[in-house]
PDB file of C-alpha atoms in Angstrom:
ATOM      1  CA  LYS A   1     145.539 163.474  98.052  1.00  0.00           C
ATOM      2  CA  ALA A   2     142.458 164.458  96.082  1.00  0.00           C
ATOM      3  CA  GLY A   3     139.570 162.008  95.975  1.00  0.00           C
ATOM      4  CA  VAL A   4     137.635 160.660  93.040  1.00  0.00           C
ATOM      5  CA  THR A   5     136.176 163.532  91.041  1.00  0.00           C
ATOM      6  CA  GLN A   6     133.046 163.171  88.951  1.00  0.00           C
ATOM      7  CA  THR A   7     131.688 165.797  86.614  1.00  0.00           C
ATOM      8  CA  PRO A   8     129.155 167.145  86.160  1.00  0.00           C
ATOM      9  CA  ARG A   9     127.454 166.813  89.537  1.00  0.00           C
ATOM     10  CA  TYR A  10     123.955 167.167  88.086  1.00  0.00           C
ATOM     11  CA  LEU A  11     122.654 166.686  84.582  1.00  0.00           C
ATOM     12  CA  ILE A  12     119.228 167.025  83.017  1.00  0.00           C
ATOM     13  CA  LYS A  13     118.580 165.498  79.605  1.00  0.00           C
ATOM     14  CA  THR A  14     115.572 164.563  77.523  1.00  0.00           C
ATOM     15  CA  ARG A  15     114.679 161.181  76.109  1.00  0.00           C
ATOM     16  CA  GLY A  16     116.623 160.234  73.024  1.00  0.00           C
ATOM     17  CA  GLN A  17     119.615 162.414  73.806  1.00  0.00           C
ATOM     18  CA  GLN A  18     123.006 161.077  74.701  1.00  0.00           C
ATOM     19  CA  VAL A  19     125.186 161.959  77.676  1.00  0.00           C
ATOM     20  CA  THR A  20     128.826 161.657  78.680  1.00  0.00           C
ATOM     21  CA  LEU A  21     129.933 161.493  82.295  1.00  0.00           C
ATOM     22  CA  SER A  22     133.489 161.972  83.458  1.00  0.00           C
ATOM     23  CA  CYS A  23     135.500 160.459  86.285  1.00  0.00           C
ATOM     24  CA  SER A  24     138.998 161.344  87.463  1.00  0.00           C
ATOM     25  CA  PRO A  25     140.396 158.692  89.789  1.00  0.00           C
ATOM     26  CA  ILE A  26     142.689 159.198  92.730  1.00  0.00           C
ATOM     27  CA  SER A  27     146.211 159.874  91.576  1.00  0.00           C
ATOM     28  CA  GLY A  28     148.066 156.603  91.038  1.00  0.00           C
ATOM     29  CA  HIS A  29     144.915 154.510  90.769  1.00  0.00           C
ATOM     30  CA  ARG A  30     144.693 152.579  87.540  1.00  0.00           C
ATOM     31  CA  SER A  31     141.297 150.929  87.891  1.00  0.00           C
ATOM     32  CA  VAL A  32     137.978 152.685  87.433  1.00  0.00           C
ATOM     33  CA  SER A  33     134.563 151.123  87.923  1.00  0.00           C
ATOM     34  CA  TRP A  34     131.131 152.548  87.251  1.00  0.00           C
ATOM     35  CA  TYR A  35     127.920 151.797  89.141  1.00  0.00           C
ATOM     36  CA  GLN A  36     124.339 152.889  88.605  1.00  0.00           C
ATOM     37  CA  GLN A  37     122.253 153.614  91.703  1.00  0.00           C
ATOM     38  CA  THR A  38     118.458 153.821  91.571  1.00  0.00           C
ATOM     39  CA  PRO A  39     115.853 153.585  94.350  1.00  0.00           C
ATOM     40  CA  GLY A  40     114.337 150.468  92.811  1.00  0.00           C
ATOM     41  CA  GLN A  41     117.355 148.470  91.705  1.00  0.00           C
ATOM     42  CA  GLY A  42     119.929 149.745  94.167  1.00  0.00           C
ATOM     43  CA  LEU A  43     123.572 149.724  93.157  1.00  0.00           C
ATOM     44  CA  GLN A  44     124.350 147.857  89.976  1.00  0.00           C
ATOM     45  CA  PHE A  45     127.726 147.345  88.374  1.00  0.00           C
ATOM     46  CA  LEU A  46     128.173 148.809  84.899  1.00  0.00           C
ATOM     47  CA  PHE A  47     131.786 148.205  83.900  1.00  0.00           C
ATOM     48  CA  GLU A  48     135.369 148.226  85.077  1.00  0.00           C
ATOM     49  CA  TYR A  49     138.459 149.508  83.324  1.00  0.00           C
ATOM     50  CA  PHE A  50     142.089 148.876  84.072  1.00  0.00           C
ATOM     51  CA  SER A  51     144.953 150.345  82.079  1.00  0.00           C
ATOM     52  CA  GLU A  52     142.595 151.464  79.297  1.00  0.00           C
ATOM     53  CA  THR A  53     141.053 147.990  78.910  1.00  0.00           C
ATOM     54  CA  GLN A  54     137.543 146.994  79.856  1.00  0.00           C
ATOM     55  CA  ARG A  55     138.003 144.022  82.159  1.00  0.00           C
ATOM     56  CA  ASN A  56     134.480 143.394  83.284  1.00  0.00           C
ATOM     57  CA  LYS A  57     131.014 144.430  82.232  1.00  0.00           C
ATOM     58  CA  GLY A  58     127.660 144.300  83.966  1.00  0.00           C
ATOM     59  CA  ASN A  59     124.303 143.374  82.553  1.00  0.00           C
ATOM     60  CA  PHE A  60     123.392 146.620  80.830  1.00  0.00           C
ATOM     61  CA  PRO A  61     122.338 147.245  77.226  1.00  0.00           C
ATOM     62  CA  GLY A  62     124.826 148.354  74.608  1.00  0.00           C
ATOM     63  CA  ARG A  63     123.601 151.945  74.960  1.00  0.00           C
ATOM     64  CA  PHE A  64     125.902 152.116  77.958  1.00  0.00           C
ATOM     65  CA  SER A  65     129.556 152.334  77.063  1.00  0.00           C
ATOM     66  CA  GLY A  66     132.742 153.593  78.571  1.00  0.00           C
ATOM     67  CA  ARG A  67     136.387 154.125  78.049  1.00  0.00           C
ATOM     68  CA  GLN A  68     139.523 154.880  79.967  1.00  0.00           C
ATOM     69  CA  PHE A  69     142.335 157.145  78.905  1.00  0.00           C
ATOM     70  CA  SER A  70     146.072 156.756  79.384  1.00  0.00           C
ATOM     71  CA  ASN A  71     145.958 159.040  82.438  1.00  0.00           C
ATOM     72  CA  SER A  72     143.351 156.664  83.983  1.00  0.00           C
ATOM     73  CA  ARG A  73     140.529 159.178  83.633  1.00  0.00           C
ATOM     74  CA  SER A  74     137.355 157.514  82.493  1.00  0.00           C
ATOM     75  CA  GLU A  75     134.190 158.489  80.712  1.00  0.00           C
ATOM     76  CA  MET A  76     130.926 156.693  80.349  1.00  0.00           C
ATOM     77  CA  ASN A  77     128.417 157.386  77.652  1.00  0.00           C
ATOM     78  CA  VAL A  78     124.737 156.621  77.461  1.00  0.00           C
ATOM     79  CA  SER A  79     123.105 156.957  74.067  1.00  0.00           C
ATOM     80  CA  THR A  80     119.416 157.236  73.255  1.00  0.00           C
ATOM     81  CA  LEU A  81     118.467 158.057  76.819  1.00  0.00           C
ATOM     82  CA  GLU A  82     115.368 156.513  78.357  1.00  0.00           C
ATOM     83  CA  LEU A  83     113.407 157.659  81.380  1.00  0.00           C
ATOM     84  CA  GLY A  84     114.678 154.629  83.279  1.00  0.00           C
ATOM     85  CA  ASP A  85     118.248 155.824  82.913  1.00  0.00           C
ATOM     86  CA  SER A  86     117.574 158.477  85.539  1.00  0.00           C
ATOM     87  CA  ALA A  87     119.941 157.537  88.335  1.00  0.00           C
ATOM     88  CA  LEU A  88     122.966 158.438  90.358  1.00  0.00           C
ATOM     89  CA  TYR A  89     126.038 157.246  88.490  1.00  0.00           C
ATOM     90  CA  LEU A  90     128.954 156.484  90.764  1.00  0.00           C
ATOM     91  CA  CYS A  91     132.537 156.063  89.773  1.00  0.00           C
ATOM     92  CA  ALA A  92     135.031 154.213  91.951  1.00  0.00           C
ATOM     93  CA  SER A  93     138.765 153.928  91.636  1.00  0.00           C
ATOM     94  CA  SER A  94     141.290 151.504  93.060  1.00  0.00           C
ATOM     95  CA  TYR A  95     145.022 151.040  92.777  1.00  0.00           C
ATOM     96  CA  THR A  96     144.693 147.712  91.010  1.00  0.00           C
ATOM     97  CA  ALA A  97     141.712 145.730  89.786  1.00  0.00           C
ATOM     98  CA  GLY A  98     142.136 142.685  91.977  1.00  0.00           C
ATOM     99  CA  MET A  99     139.526 140.853  93.978  1.00  0.00           C
ATOM    100  CA  GLY A 100     138.952 142.407  97.356  1.00  0.00           C
ATOM    101  CA  GLU A 101     140.503 145.672  96.321  1.00  0.00           C
ATOM    102  CA  LYS A 102     139.343 148.702  98.295  1.00  0.00           C
ATOM    103  CA  LEU A 103     137.191 150.982  96.154  1.00  0.00           C
ATOM    104  CA  PHE A 104     137.112 154.745  96.603  1.00  0.00           C
ATOM    105  CA  PHE A 105     133.879 156.291  95.381  1.00  0.00           C
ATOM    106  CA  GLY A 106     133.178 159.718  93.982  1.00  0.00           C
ATOM    107  CA  SER A 107     130.087 161.706  94.919  1.00  0.00           C
ATOM    108  CA  GLY A 108     128.391 160.732  91.685  1.00  0.00           C
ATOM    109  CA  THR A 109     126.594 162.376  88.808  1.00  0.00           C
ATOM    110  CA  GLN A 110     122.852 162.691  89.259  1.00  0.00           C
ATOM    111  CA  LEU A 111     121.261 162.210  85.849  1.00  0.00           C
ATOM    112  CA  SER A 112     117.643 163.114  85.294  1.00  0.00           C
ATOM    113  CA  VAL A 113     115.997 162.129  82.024  1.00  0.00           C
ATOM    114  CA  LEU A 114     112.790 164.012  81.184  1.00  0.00           C
TER     115      LEU A 114
ATOM    116  CA  ALA B   1     126.423 134.218  91.022  1.00  0.00           C
ATOM    117  CA  GLN B   2     126.783 136.000  94.298  1.00  0.00           C
ATOM    118  CA  SER B   3     124.003 137.931  96.030  1.00  0.00           C
ATOM    119  CA  VAL B   4     123.517 140.009  99.151  1.00  0.00           C
ATOM    120  CA  THR B   5     120.395 140.434 101.249  1.00  0.00           C
ATOM    121  CA  GLN B   6     119.858 143.216 103.734  1.00  0.00           C
ATOM    122  CA  PRO B   7     116.511 142.335 105.285  1.00  0.00           C
ATOM    123  CA  ASP B   8     115.893 145.679 106.973  1.00  0.00           C
ATOM    124  CA  ILE B   9     115.057 148.614 104.712  1.00  0.00           C
ATOM    125  CA  HIS B  10     114.852 151.079 107.599  1.00  0.00           C
ATOM    126  CA  ILE B  11     116.035 150.945 111.187  1.00  0.00           C
ATOM    127  CA  THR B  12     115.503 153.571 113.857  1.00  0.00           C
ATOM    128  CA  VAL B  13     117.832 153.630 116.844  1.00  0.00           C
ATOM    129  CA  SER B  14     117.987 156.023 119.762  1.00  0.00           C
ATOM    130  CA  GLU B  15     121.179 157.996 120.115  1.00  0.00           C
ATOM    131  CA  GLY B  16     123.502 156.155 122.469  1.00  0.00           C
ATOM    132  CA  ALA B  17     121.857 152.792 121.876  1.00  0.00           C
ATOM    133  CA  SER B  18     123.586 149.864 120.232  1.00  0.00           C
ATOM    134  CA  LEU B  19     123.150 149.026 116.570  1.00  0.00           C
ATOM    135  CA  GLU B  20     123.166 145.866 114.518  1.00  0.00           C
ATOM    136  CA  LEU B  21     122.550 145.864 110.766  1.00  0.00           C
ATOM    137  CA  ARG B  22     121.992 142.492 109.174  1.00  0.00           C
ATOM    138  CA  CYS B  23     123.573 141.168 106.026  1.00  0.00           C
ATOM    139  CA  ASN B  24     123.315 137.724 104.457  1.00  0.00           C
ATOM    140  CA  TYR B  25     125.269 136.709 101.417  1.00  0.00           C
ATOM    141  CA  SER B  26     125.285 133.949  98.889  1.00  0.00           C
ATOM    142  CA  TYR B  27     128.649 132.984  97.491  1.00  0.00           C
ATOM    143  CA  GLY B  28     130.302 129.736  96.464  1.00  0.00           C
ATOM    144  CA  ALA B  29     133.753 130.261  97.916  1.00  0.00           C
ATOM    145  CA  THR B  30     135.372 132.311 100.640  1.00  0.00           C
ATOM    146  CA  PRO B  31     133.902 135.745 100.149  1.00  0.00           C
ATOM    147  CA  TYR B  32     135.306 139.199 100.263  1.00  0.00           C
ATOM    148  CA  LEU B  33     132.753 141.150 102.300  1.00  0.00           C
ATOM    149  CA  PHE B  34     132.418 144.874 102.730  1.00  0.00           C
ATOM    150  CA  TRP B  35     130.307 147.429 104.506  1.00  0.00           C
ATOM    151  CA  TYR B  36     129.953 150.877 102.954  1.00  0.00           C
ATOM    152  CA  VAL B  37     128.118 153.947 104.212  1.00  0.00           C
ATOM    153  CA  GLN B  38     126.484 156.628 102.087  1.00  0.00           C
ATOM    154  CA  SER B  39     125.424 160.009 103.391  1.00  0.00           C
ATOM    155  CA  PRO B  40     122.761 161.932 101.451  1.00  0.00           C
ATOM    156  CA  GLY B  41     124.080 163.206  98.141  1.00  0.00           C
ATOM    157  CA  GLN B  42     127.432 161.571  98.641  1.00  0.00           C
ATOM    158  CA  GLY B  43     129.348 158.599  97.354  1.00  0.00           C
ATOM    159  CA  LEU B  44     130.108 155.489  99.348  1.00  0.00           C
ATOM    160  CA  GLN B  45     132.725 155.293 102.057  1.00  0.00           C
ATOM    161  CA  LEU B  46     134.249 151.988 103.107  1.00  0.00           C
ATOM    162  CA  LEU B  47     133.653 151.135 106.777  1.00  0.00           C
ATOM    163  CA  LEU B  48     135.368 147.759 106.875  1.00  0.00           C
ATOM    164  CA  LYS B  49     136.297 144.709 104.893  1.00  0.00           C
ATOM    165  CA  TYR B  50     136.702 140.978 105.519  1.00  0.00           C
ATOM    166  CA  PHE B  51     138.543 138.409 103.502  1.00  0.00           C
ATOM    167  CA  SER B  52     140.174 135.979 105.856  1.00  0.00           C
ATOM    168  CA  GLY B  53     141.562 135.660 109.343  1.00  0.00           C
ATOM    169  CA  ASP B  54     139.831 136.920 112.455  1.00  0.00           C
ATOM    170  CA  THR B  55     136.093 136.778 111.907  1.00  0.00           C
ATOM    171  CA  LEU B  56     135.551 139.962 113.936  1.00  0.00           C
ATOM    172  CA  VAL B  57     136.633 142.925 111.861  1.00  0.00           C
ATOM    173  CA  GLN B  58     137.165 146.420 113.197  1.00  0.00           C
ATOM    174  CA  GLY B  59     136.410 149.391 110.996  1.00  0.00           C
ATOM    175  CA  ILE B  60     136.335 153.138 111.064  1.00  0.00           C
ATOM    176  CA  LYS B  61     134.004 155.296 113.154  1.00  0.00           C
ATOM    177  CA  GLY B  62     133.725 152.614 115.863  1.00  0.00           C
ATOM    178  CA  PHE B  63     132.015 150.019 113.664  1.00  0.00           C
ATOM    179  CA  GLU B  64     132.745 146.313 113.674  1.00  0.00           C
ATOM    180  CA  ALA B  65     131.370 143.333 111.804  1.00  0.00           C
ATOM    181  CA  GLU B  66     131.387 139.625 112.449  1.00  0.00           C
ATOM    182  CA  PHE B  67     131.678 137.026 109.711  1.00  0.00           C
ATOM    183  CA  LYS B  68     129.721 133.852 110.411  1.00  0.00           C
ATOM    184  CA  ARG B  69     130.246 131.287 107.695  1.00  0.00           C
ATOM    185  CA  SER B  70     127.660 128.868 109.094  1.00  0.00           C
ATOM    186  CA  GLN B  71     124.982 131.542 108.853  1.00  0.00           C
ATOM    187  CA  SER B  72     126.299 133.224 105.696  1.00  0.00           C
ATOM    188  CA  SER B  73     126.106 136.480 107.587  1.00  0.00           C
ATOM    189  CA  PHE B  74     128.233 139.562 107.999  1.00  0.00           C
ATOM    190  CA  ASN B  75     126.367 141.795 110.447  1.00  0.00           C
ATOM    191  CA  LEU B  76     127.532 145.310 111.224  1.00  0.00           C
ATOM    192  CA  ARG B  77     127.532 146.523 114.823  1.00  0.00           C
ATOM    193  CA  LYS B  78     128.245 149.621 116.829  1.00  0.00           C
ATOM    194  CA  PRO B  79     127.958 149.771 120.619  1.00  0.00           C
ATOM    195  CA  SER B  80     126.735 153.366 120.838  1.00  0.00           C
ATOM    196  CA  VAL B  81     125.164 155.232 117.942  1.00  0.00           C
ATOM    197  CA  HIS B  82     125.743 158.942 117.355  1.00  0.00           C
ATOM    198  CA  TRP B  83     123.370 161.231 115.461  1.00  0.00           C
ATOM    199  CA  SER B  84     126.020 161.602 112.763  1.00  0.00           C
ATOM    200  CA  ASP B  85     125.720 157.878 111.998  1.00  0.00           C
ATOM    201  CA  ALA B  86     122.363 158.474 110.302  1.00  0.00           C
ATOM    202  CA  ALA B  87     122.949 157.368 106.720  1.00  0.00           C
ATOM    203  CA  GLU B  88     122.375 154.454 104.380  1.00  0.00           C
ATOM    204  CA  TYR B  89     124.490 151.360 104.882  1.00  0.00           C
ATOM    205  CA  PHE B  90     125.352 148.873 102.175  1.00  0.00           C
ATOM    206  CA  CYS B  91     126.731 145.395 102.513  1.00  0.00           C
ATOM    207  CA  ALA B  92     128.625 144.061  99.499  1.00  0.00           C
ATOM    208  CA  VAL B  93     130.352 140.904  98.364  1.00  0.00           C
ATOM    209  CA  GLY B  94     133.314 140.647  96.028  1.00  0.00           C
ATOM    210  CA  ALA B  95     132.673 139.156  92.630  1.00  0.00           C
ATOM    211  CA  ASP B  96     133.589 135.590  91.823  1.00  0.00           C
ATOM    212  CA  SER B  97     135.077 136.756  88.544  1.00  0.00           C
ATOM    213  CA  GLY B  98     138.345 137.631  90.188  1.00  0.00           C
ATOM    214  CA  TYR B  99     137.841 141.328  89.610  1.00  0.00           C
ATOM    215  CA  SER B 100     137.161 144.129  92.073  1.00  0.00           C
ATOM    216  CA  THR B 101     133.507 144.216  91.048  1.00  0.00           C
ATOM    217  CA  LEU B 102     131.081 144.334  93.978  1.00  0.00           C
ATOM    218  CA  THR B 103     127.543 143.059  94.344  1.00  0.00           C
ATOM    219  CA  PHE B 104     125.636 145.259  96.750  1.00  0.00           C
ATOM    220  CA  GLY B 105     122.629 144.686  98.940  1.00  0.00           C
ATOM    221  CA  LYS B 106     119.706 147.086  98.634  1.00  0.00           C
ATOM    222  CA  GLY B 107     120.842 149.011 101.686  1.00  0.00           C
ATOM    223  CA  THR B 108     119.534 149.787 105.162  1.00  0.00           C
ATOM    224  CA  MET B 109     118.606 153.351 106.038  1.00  0.00           C
ATOM    225  CA  LEU B 110     119.581 154.166 109.617  1.00  0.00           C
ATOM    226  CA  LEU B 111     117.589 156.831 111.409  1.00  0.00           C
ATOM    227  CA  VAL B 112     118.840 158.087 114.769  1.00  0.00           C
ATOM    228  CA  SER B 113     116.315 159.515 117.182  1.00  0.00           C
ATOM    229  CA  PRO B 114     117.292 161.914 119.976  1.00  0.00           C
TER     230      PRO B 114
END
């Protein structure tokens, strides 16, 4: 069974641009979560989707948004990029979205904002 | 709100020696606790998980962790470290929102010396 696939693997953008990251979960998984990883802040939860509905959202500004499609694939978008948005963005999928559910992580998208 | 503290940023262990990585959590109810490992440039892989039952949990790759409610700790151990164990280790607690959202510690980087 294929793992969680994130594309692109690396991305370089300039301040003010917007970016869209993609995540394909493990087949049969209906929940997708996004995390931002930076050296200073560590891993921080962005949002979680289940069956195309956002179920939970972290403490990030409205520039960060996401969505989930009927095939469970998810995208996240960051508008008006800032230097501080440079990070590794990790997507995780799980079969359901329940507490204690095992998360399977992708290798991430490394975003650099210049 | 829940929180996780990993007091050691870096730990160096000789190959073949035993390992203990510390994790303290703050959570109002019975926690879901996890240990994940991240190799350079990779996503996170689940080592083990605790929710209830036996307080000593066995995981993959020879790791185990012990839940101690009185100390709010969930330390990760391995009796004999291999060079391939060099990676960053993250302790996490399940959210109190009822979702699969995780709150991570800042991580402990394990270095293995020959």
